[in-house]
Amino acid sequence: MNDAEDRSDAWARAAHELVTETASRQISRDIAHLAEIEVDSHGIHAVSPPEGYQAPRSGVITTHVLARSRDVPEATVETRVAVWVAKESNEPAVLLTRVGSDRVLELSAADLEPEPSAQARSQVNDYVAVVIAHMVSSLNAAMQRTYGHESDAPDVAEYDRNA
């Protein structure tokens, strides 16, 4: 085992903490008043690493975000962001993947130690912002579907009724 393999867990944990911290911070009052949002971490989840990457030595690390509408409790969306480390230690890197999506972010290990750099923080901030925006959009769609099913009107959108 070389030095990069020894430090891969530390890089993965640093990236994971940065994602979790950023997601918690980005859930603004505007979003929080519409939905109950939980951000937590799980070390176990049935996901597979992308080609060229592997789970950290300590196991799969994911950040889990769950959003549940306050007005329509049936409307719920969730996502997970998994952290992987590069198999090739000559260019140490960490990869963030949104489970079930092709959205990824590669971070250089050098940008994660001894503390995450401003560049890594900025990249993670942008990545998490897009993930949360997709979740809010999905939550809105789930709420609209629920409203549509609960109304007495036929299952035709308002803009289609006069067509």
JSON list of C-alpha atoms in Angstrom, two decimals:
[
{"chain": "A", "resi": 1, "resn": "MET", "atom": "CA", "xyz": [0.00, 0.00, 0.00]},
{"chain": "A", "resi": 2, "resn": "ASN", "atom": "CA", "xyz": [1.41, 3.39, -0.95]},
{"chain": "A", "resi": 3, "resn": "ASP", "atom": "CA", "xyz": [1.01, 6.78, 0.73]},
{"chain": "A", "resi": 4, "resn": "ALA", "atom": "CA", "xyz": [-1.85, 7.85, -1.60]},
{"chain": "A", "resi": 5, "resn": "GLU", "atom": "CA", "xyz": [-3.84, 4.73, -0.71]},
{"chain": "A", "resi": 6, "resn": "ASP", "atom": "CA", "xyz": [-3.27, 5.48, 2.98]},
{"chain": "A", "resi": 7, "resn": "ARG", "atom": "CA", "xyz": [-4.63, 9.02, 2.58]},
{"chain": "A", "resi": 8, "resn": "SER", "atom": "CA", "xyz": [-7.54, 8.18, 0.27]},
{"chain": "A", "resi": 9, "resn": "ASP", "atom": "CA", "xyz": [-9.89, 7.75, 3.24]},
{"chain": "A", "resi": 10, "resn": "ALA", "atom": "CA", "xyz": [-8.97, 11.20, 4.55]},
{"chain": "A", "resi": 11, "resn": "TRP", "atom": "CA", "xyz": [-9.59, 12.75, 1.11]},
{"chain": "A", "resi": 12, "resn": "ALA", "atom": "CA", "xyz": [-12.95, 10.99, 0.79]},
{"chain": "A", "resi": 13, "resn": "ARG", "atom": "CA", "xyz": [-14.01, 12.07, 4.28]},
{"chain": "A", "resi": 14, "resn": "ALA", "atom": "CA", "xyz": [-12.93, 15.67, 3.61]},
{"chain": "A", "resi": 15, "resn": "ALA", "atom": "CA", "xyz": [-15.00, 15.72, 0.39]},
{"chain": "A", "resi": 16, "resn": "HIS", "atom": "CA", "xyz": [-17.96, 14.11, 2.15]},
{"chain": "A", "resi": 17, "resn": "GLU", "atom": "CA", "xyz": [-17.86, 16.62, 5.01]},
{"chain": "A", "resi": 18, "resn": "LEU", "atom": "CA", "xyz": [-17.65, 19.46, 2.51]},
{"chain": "A", "resi": 19, "resn": "VAL", "atom": "CA", "xyz": [-20.70, 18.17, 0.58]},
{"chain": "A", "resi": 20, "resn": "THR", "atom": "CA", "xyz": [-22.73, 17.67, 3.76]},
{"chain": "A", "resi": 21, "resn": "GLU", "atom": "CA", "xyz": [-21.77, 21.06, 5.19]},
{"chain": "A", "resi": 22, "resn": "THR", "atom": "CA", "xyz": [-22.49, 22.81, 1.87]},
{"chain": "A", "resi": 23, "resn": "ALA", "atom": "CA", "xyz": [-25.87, 21.10, 1.43]},
{"chain": "A", "resi": 24, "resn": "SER", "atom": "CA", "xyz": [-26.90, 22.03, 4.96]},
{"chain": "A", "resi": 25, "resn": "ARG", "atom": "CA", "xyz": [-25.84, 25.65, 4.41]},
{"chain": "A", "resi": 26, "resn": "GLN", "atom": "CA", "xyz": [-27.49, 25.97, 1.00]},
{"chain": "A", "resi": 27, "resn": "ILE", "atom": "CA", "xyz": [-30.90, 24.97, 2.24]},
{"chain": "A", "resi": 28, "resn": "SER", "atom": "CA", "xyz": [-32.06, 28.53, 2.62]},
{"chain": "A", "resi": 29, "resn": "ARG", "atom": "CA", "xyz": [-35.04, 29.80, 4.55]},
{"chain": "A", "resi": 30, "resn": "ASP", "atom": "CA", "xyz": [-36.89, 30.11, 1.24]},
{"chain": "A", "resi": 31, "resn": "ILE", "atom": "CA", "xyz": [-36.54, 26.40, 0.59]},
{"chain": "A", "resi": 32, "resn": "ALA", "atom": "CA", "xyz": [-36.89, 25.35, 4.23]},
{"chain": "A", "resi": 33, "resn": "HIS", "atom": "CA", "xyz": [-40.29, 27.02, 4.62]},
{"chain": "A", "resi": 34, "resn": "LEU", "atom": "CA", "xyz": [-41.64, 25.02, 1.67]},
{"chain": "A", "resi": 35, "resn": "ALA", "atom": "CA", "xyz": [-40.21, 21.66, 2.64]},
{"chain": "A", "resi": 36, "resn": "GLU", "atom": "CA", "xyz": [-38.81, 19.72, 5.53]},
{"chain": "A", "resi": 37, "resn": "ILE", "atom": "CA", "xyz": [-35.29, 18.89, 4.43]},
{"chain": "A", "resi": 38, "resn": "GLU", "atom": "CA", "xyz": [-32.98, 16.42, 6.09]},
{"chain": "A", "resi": 39, "resn": "VAL", "atom": "CA", "xyz": [-29.29, 16.06, 5.33]},
{"chain": "A", "resi": 40, "resn": "ASP", "atom": "CA", "xyz": [-27.53, 13.07, 6.82]},
{"chain": "A", "resi": 41, "resn": "SER", "atom": "CA", "xyz": [-24.76, 10.63, 6.09]},
{"chain": "A", "resi": 42, "resn": "HIS", "atom": "CA", "xyz": [-24.75, 6.95, 5.45]},
{"chain": "A", "resi": 43, "resn": "GLY", "atom": "CA", "xyz": [-21.79, 4.68, 5.07]},
{"chain": "A", "resi": 44, "resn": "ILE", "atom": "CA", "xyz": [-23.80, 1.85, 3.57]},
{"chain": "A", "resi": 45, "resn": "HIS", "atom": "CA", "xyz": [-25.76, 2.07, 0.37]},
{"chain": "A", "resi": 46, "resn": "ALA", "atom": "CA", "xyz": [-26.00, -0.23, -2.63]},
{"chain": "A", "resi": 47, "resn": "VAL", "atom": "CA", "xyz": [-24.13, 1.82, -5.21]},
{"chain": "A", "resi": 48, "resn": "SER", "atom": "CA", "xyz": [-21.33, 0.89, -7.56]},
{"chain": "A", "resi": 49, "resn": "PRO", "atom": "CA", "xyz": [-18.29, 3.04, -8.33]},
{"chain": "A", "resi": 50, "resn": "PRO", "atom": "CA", "xyz": [-17.81, 4.50, -11.79]},
{"chain": "A", "resi": 51, "resn": "GLU", "atom": "CA", "xyz": [-15.04, 3.10, -13.95]},
{"chain": "A", "resi": 52, "resn": "GLY", "atom": "CA", "xyz": [-11.59, 4.07, -12.68]},
{"chain": "A", "resi": 53, "resn": "TYR", "atom": "CA", "xyz": [-12.83, 4.73, -9.14]},
{"chain": "A", "resi": 54, "resn": "GLN", "atom": "CA", "xyz": [-13.41, 2.68, -6.03]},
{"chain": "A", "resi": 55, "resn": "ALA", "atom": "CA", "xyz": [-14.91, 3.04, -2.59]},
{"chain": "A", "resi": 56, "resn": "PRO", "atom": "CA", "xyz": [-12.57, 4.45, 0.05]},
{"chain": "A", "resi": 57, "resn": "ARG", "atom": "CA", "xyz": [-10.84, 1.81, 2.17]},
{"chain": "A", "resi": 58, "resn": "SER", "atom": "CA", "xyz": [-13.36, 2.40, 4.98]},
{"chain": "A", "resi": 59, "resn": "GLY", "atom": "CA", "xyz": [-16.32, 1.75, 2.66]},
{"chain": "A", "resi": 60, "resn": "VAL", "atom": "CA", "xyz": [-18.90, 3.63, 0.61]},
{"chain": "A", "resi": 61, "resn": "ILE", "atom": "CA", "xyz": [-19.67, 7.14, 1.88]},
{"chain": "A", "resi": 62, "resn": "THR", "atom": "CA", "xyz": [-22.87, 8.94, 0.87]},
{"chain": "A", "resi": 63, "resn": "THR", "atom": "CA", "xyz": [-24.62, 12.16, 1.78]},
{"chain": "A", "resi": 64, "resn": "HIS", "atom": "CA", "xyz": [-28.39, 11.69, 1.78]},
{"chain": "A", "resi": 65, "resn": "VAL", "atom": "CA", "xyz": [-30.78, 14.61, 1.22]},
{"chain": "A", "resi": 66, "resn": "LEU", "atom": "CA", "xyz": [-34.53, 14.15, 1.72]},
{"chain": "A", "resi": 67, "resn": "ALA", "atom": "CA", "xyz": [-37.10, 16.86, 0.95]},
{"chain": "A", "resi": 68, "resn": "ARG", "atom": "CA", "xyz": [-40.74, 16.51, 2.01]},
{"chain": "A", "resi": 69, "resn": "SER", "atom": "CA", "xyz": [-43.34, 19.17, 1.17]},
{"chain": "A", "resi": 70, "resn": "ARG", "atom": "CA", "xyz": [-44.86, 20.88, 4.20]},
{"chain": "A", "resi": 71, "resn": "ASP", "atom": "CA", "xyz": [-48.14, 21.45, 2.32]},
{"chain": "A", "resi": 72, "resn": "VAL", "atom": "CA", "xyz": [-48.31, 18.08, 0.57]},
{"chain": "A", "resi": 73, "resn": "PRO", "atom": "CA", "xyz": [-46.60, 15.49, 2.81]},
{"chain": "A", "resi": 74, "resn": "GLU", "atom": "CA", "xyz": [-47.04, 12.82, 0.12]},
{"chain": "A", "resi": 75, "resn": "ALA", "atom": "CA", "xyz": [-44.69, 14.81, -2.11]},
{"chain": "A", "resi": 76, "resn": "THR", "atom": "CA", "xyz": [-41.19, 13.64, -1.23]},
{"chain": "A", "resi": 77, "resn": "VAL", "atom": "CA", "xyz": [-37.92, 13.49, -3.15]},
{"chain": "A", "resi": 78, "resn": "GLU", "atom": "CA", "xyz": [-34.52, 12.28, -2.11]},
{"chain": "A", "resi": 79, "resn": "THR", "atom": "CA", "xyz": [-31.05, 11.94, -3.49]},
{"chain": "A", "resi": 80, "resn": "ARG", "atom": "CA", "xyz": [-27.64, 10.67, -2.47]},
{"chain": "A", "resi": 81, "resn": "VAL", "atom": "CA", "xyz": [-24.20, 11.93, -3.35]},
{"chain": "A", "resi": 82, "resn": "ALA", "atom": "CA", "xyz": [-21.53, 9.23, -3.15]},
{"chain": "A", "resi": 83, "resn": "VAL", "atom": "CA", "xyz": [-17.79, 9.78, -2.73]},
{"chain": "A", "resi": 84, "resn": "TRP", "atom": "CA", "xyz": [-15.26, 7.66, -4.63]},
{"chain": "A", "resi": 85, "resn": "VAL", "atom": "CA", "xyz": [-11.47, 7.66, -4.84]},
{"chain": "A", "resi": 86, "resn": "ALA", "atom": "CA", "xyz": [-9.39, 7.17, -7.98]},
{"chain": "A", "resi": 87, "resn": "LYS", "atom": "CA", "xyz": [-7.91, 3.71, -8.44]},
{"chain": "A", "resi": 88, "resn": "GLU", "atom": "CA", "xyz": [-4.77, 5.16, -9.98]},
{"chain": "A", "resi": 89, "resn": "SER", "atom": "CA", "xyz": [-2.76, 6.76, -7.22]},
{"chain": "A", "resi": 90, "resn": "ASN", "atom": "CA", "xyz": [-0.41, 8.63, -9.59]},
{"chain": "A", "resi": 91, "resn": "GLU", "atom": "CA", "xyz": [-3.15, 11.32, -9.93]},
{"chain": "A", "resi": 92, "resn": "PRO", "atom": "CA", "xyz": [-5.00, 11.19, -6.61]},
{"chain": "A", "resi": 93, "resn": "ALA", "atom": "CA", "xyz": [-8.57, 12.40, -6.98]},
{"chain": "A", "resi": 94, "resn": "VAL", "atom": "CA", "xyz": [-11.99, 12.09, -5.41]},
{"chain": "A", "resi": 95, "resn": "LEU", "atom": "CA", "xyz": [-15.16, 11.82, -7.48]},
{"chain": "A", "resi": 96, "resn": "LEU", "atom": "CA", "xyz": [-18.61, 12.92, -6.30]},
{"chain": "A", "resi": 97, "resn": "THR", "atom": "CA", "xyz": [-21.53, 11.23, -8.03]},
{"chain": "A", "resi": 98, "resn": "ARG", "atom": "CA", "xyz": [-25.23, 11.88, -7.67]},
{"chain": "A", "resi": 99, "resn": "VAL", "atom": "CA", "xyz": [-26.74, 8.43, -7.39]},
{"chain": "A", "resi": 100, "resn": "GLY", "atom": "CA", "xyz": [-29.02, 7.69, -10.35]},
{"chain": "A", "resi": 101, "resn": "SER", "atom": "CA", "xyz": [-27.66, 10.59, -12.38]},
{"chain": "A", "resi": 102, "resn": "ASP", "atom": "CA", "xyz": [-24.71, 11.30, -14.63]},
{"chain": "A", "resi": 103, "resn": "ARG", "atom": "CA", "xyz": [-23.89, 14.44, -12.61]},
{"chain": "A", "resi": 104, "resn": "VAL", "atom": "CA", "xyz": [-20.31, 14.11, -11.30]},
{"chain": "A", "resi": 105, "resn": "LEU", "atom": "CA", "xyz": [-17.57, 16.31, -9.90]},
{"chain": "A", "resi": 106, "resn": "GLU", "atom": "CA", "xyz": [-13.90, 15.35, -9.74]},
{"chain": "A", "resi": 107, "resn": "LEU", "atom": "CA", "xyz": [-11.76, 17.01, -7.08]},
{"chain": "A", "resi": 108, "resn": "SER", "atom": "CA", "xyz": [-7.99, 16.86, -6.91]},
{"chain": "A", "resi": 109, "resn": "ALA", "atom": "CA", "xyz": [-6.77, 15.31, -3.66]},
{"chain": "A", "resi": 110, "resn": "ALA", "atom": "CA", "xyz": [-4.34, 18.23, -3.38]},
{"chain": "A", "resi": 111, "resn": "ASP", "atom": "CA", "xyz": [-7.38, 20.55, -3.09]},
{"chain": "A", "resi": 112, "resn": "LEU", "atom": "CA", "xyz": [-8.67, 18.58, -0.10]},
{"chain": "A", "resi": 113, "resn": "GLU", "atom": "CA", "xyz": [-5.66, 18.58, 2.21]},
{"chain": "A", "resi": 114, "resn": "PRO", "atom": "CA", "xyz": [-4.75, 19.75, 4.71]},
{"chain": "A", "resi": 115, "resn": "GLU", "atom": "CA", "xyz": [-8.06, 21.66, 4.41]},
{"chain": "A", "resi": 116, "resn": "PRO", "atom": "CA", "xyz": [-10.36, 22.03, 1.40]},
{"chain": "A", "resi": 117, "resn": "SER", "atom": "CA", "xyz": [-9.09, 24.84, -0.81]},
{"chain": "A", "resi": 118, "resn": "ALA", "atom": "CA", "xyz": [-11.20, 27.80, -1.95]},
{"chain": "A", "resi": 119, "resn": "GLN", "atom": "CA", "xyz": [-11.34, 26.19, -5.39]},
{"chain": "A", "resi": 120, "resn": "ALA", "atom": "CA", "xyz": [-12.67, 22.89, -3.98]},
{"chain": "A", "resi": 121, "resn": "ARG", "atom": "CA", "xyz": [-15.22, 24.78, -1.86]},
{"chain": "A", "resi": 122, "resn": "SER", "atom": "CA", "xyz": [-16.39, 26.73, -4.91]},
{"chain": "A", "resi": 123, "resn": "GLN", "atom": "CA", "xyz": [-16.67, 23.61, -7.08]},
{"chain": "A", "resi": 124, "resn": "VAL", "atom": "CA", "xyz": [-18.61, 21.73, -4.39]},
{"chain": "A", "resi": 125, "resn": "ASN", "atom": "CA", "xyz": [-20.83, 24.77, -3.79]},
{"chain": "A", "resi": 126, "resn": "ASP", "atom": "CA", "xyz": [-21.77, 24.86, -7.50]},
{"chain": "A", "resi": 127, "resn": "TYR", "atom": "CA", "xyz": [-22.25, 21.09, -7.68]},
{"chain": "A", "resi": 128, "resn": "VAL", "atom": "CA", "xyz": [-24.50, 21.00, -4.59]},
{"chain": "A", "resi": 129, "resn": "ALA", "atom": "CA", "xyz": [-26.48, 24.03, -5.83]},
{"chain": "A", "resi": 130, "resn": "VAL", "atom": "CA", "xyz": [-27.38, 22.17, -9.03]},
{"chain": "A", "resi": 131, "resn": "VAL", "atom": "CA", "xyz": [-28.29, 18.99, -7.11]},
{"chain": "A", "resi": 132, "resn": "ILE", "atom": "CA", "xyz": [-30.56, 20.96, -4.75]},
{"chain": "A", "resi": 133, "resn": "ALA", "atom": "CA", "xyz": [-32.14, 22.89, -7.65]},
{"chain": "A", "resi": 134, "resn": "HIS", "atom": "CA", "xyz": [-33.01, 19.58, -9.33]},
{"chain": "A", "resi": 135, "resn": "MET", "atom": "CA", "xyz": [-34.47, 18.30, -6.07]},
{"chain": "A", "resi": 136, "resn": "VAL", "atom": "CA", "xyz": [-36.62, 21.43, -5.60]},
{"chain": "A", "resi": 137, "resn": "SER", "atom": "CA", "xyz": [-37.84, 21.11, -9.19]},
{"chain": "A", "resi": 138, "resn": "SER", "atom": "CA", "xyz": [-38.68, 17.44, -8.64]},
{"chain": "A", "resi": 139, "resn": "LEU", "atom": "CA", "xyz": [-40.44, 18.27, -5.38]},
{"chain": "A", "resi": 140, "resn": "ASN", "atom": "CA", "xyz": [-42.49, 20.95, -7.14]},
{"chain": "A", "resi": 141, "resn": "ALA", "atom": "CA", "xyz": [-43.49, 18.45, -9.84]},
{"chain": "A", "resi": 142, "resn": "ALA", "atom": "CA", "xyz": [-44.46, 15.90, -7.17]},
{"chain": "A", "resi": 143, "resn": "MET", "atom": "CA", "xyz": [-46.57, 18.52, -5.42]},
{"chain": "A", "resi": 144, "resn": "GLN", "atom": "CA", "xyz": [-48.30, 19.46, -8.69]},
{"chain": "A", "resi": 145, "resn": "ARG", "atom": "CA", "xyz": [-49.04, 15.80, -9.45]},
{"chain": "A", "resi": 146, "resn": "THR", "atom": "CA", "xyz": [-50.53, 15.41, -5.98]},
{"chain": "A", "resi": 147, "resn": "TYR", "atom": "CA", "xyz": [-52.63, 18.58, -6.34]},
{"chain": "A", "resi": 148, "resn": "GLY", "atom": "CA", "xyz": [-53.84, 17.33, -9.73]},
{"chain": "A", "resi": 149, "resn": "HIS", "atom": "CA", "xyz": [-54.94, 13.99, -8.30]},
{"chain": "A", "resi": 150, "resn": "GLU", "atom": "CA", "xyz": [-56.64, 15.63, -5.32]},
{"chain": "A", "resi": 151, "resn": "SER", "atom": "CA", "xyz": [-58.68, 18.13, -7.36]},
{"chain": "A", "resi": 152, "resn": "ASP", "atom": "CA", "xyz": [-62.14, 17.38, -8.71]},
{"chain": "A", "resi": 153, "resn": "ALA", "atom": "CA", "xyz": [-61.08, 18.59, -12.13]},
{"chain": "A", "resi": 154, "resn": "PRO", "atom": "CA", "xyz": [-60.25, 16.08, -14.85]},
{"chain": "A", "resi": 155, "resn": "ASP", "atom": "CA", "xyz": [-56.63, 15.03, -15.22]},
{"chain": "A", "resi": 156, "resn": "VAL", "atom": "CA", "xyz": [-56.00, 17.73, -17.80]},
{"chain": "A", "resi": 157, "resn": "ALA", "atom": "CA", "xyz": [-53.74, 20.66, -17.13]},
{"chain": "A", "resi": 158, "resn": "GLU", "atom": "CA", "xyz": [-55.48, 24.04, -17.08]},
{"chain": "A", "resi": 159, "resn": "TYR", "atom": "CA", "xyz": [-53.64, 25.21, -20.21]},
{"chain": "A", "resi": 160, "resn": "ASP", "atom": "CA", "xyz": [-54.87, 22.11, -22.10]},
{"chain": "A", "resi": 161, "resn": "ARG", "atom": "CA", "xyz": [-58.57, 22.49, -21.27]},
{"chain": "A", "resi": 162, "resn": "ASN", "atom": "CA", "xyz": [-59.32, 24.94, -24.09]},
{"chain": "A", "resi": 163, "resn": "ALA", "atom": "CA", "xyz": [-57.18, 23.17, -26.66]}
]
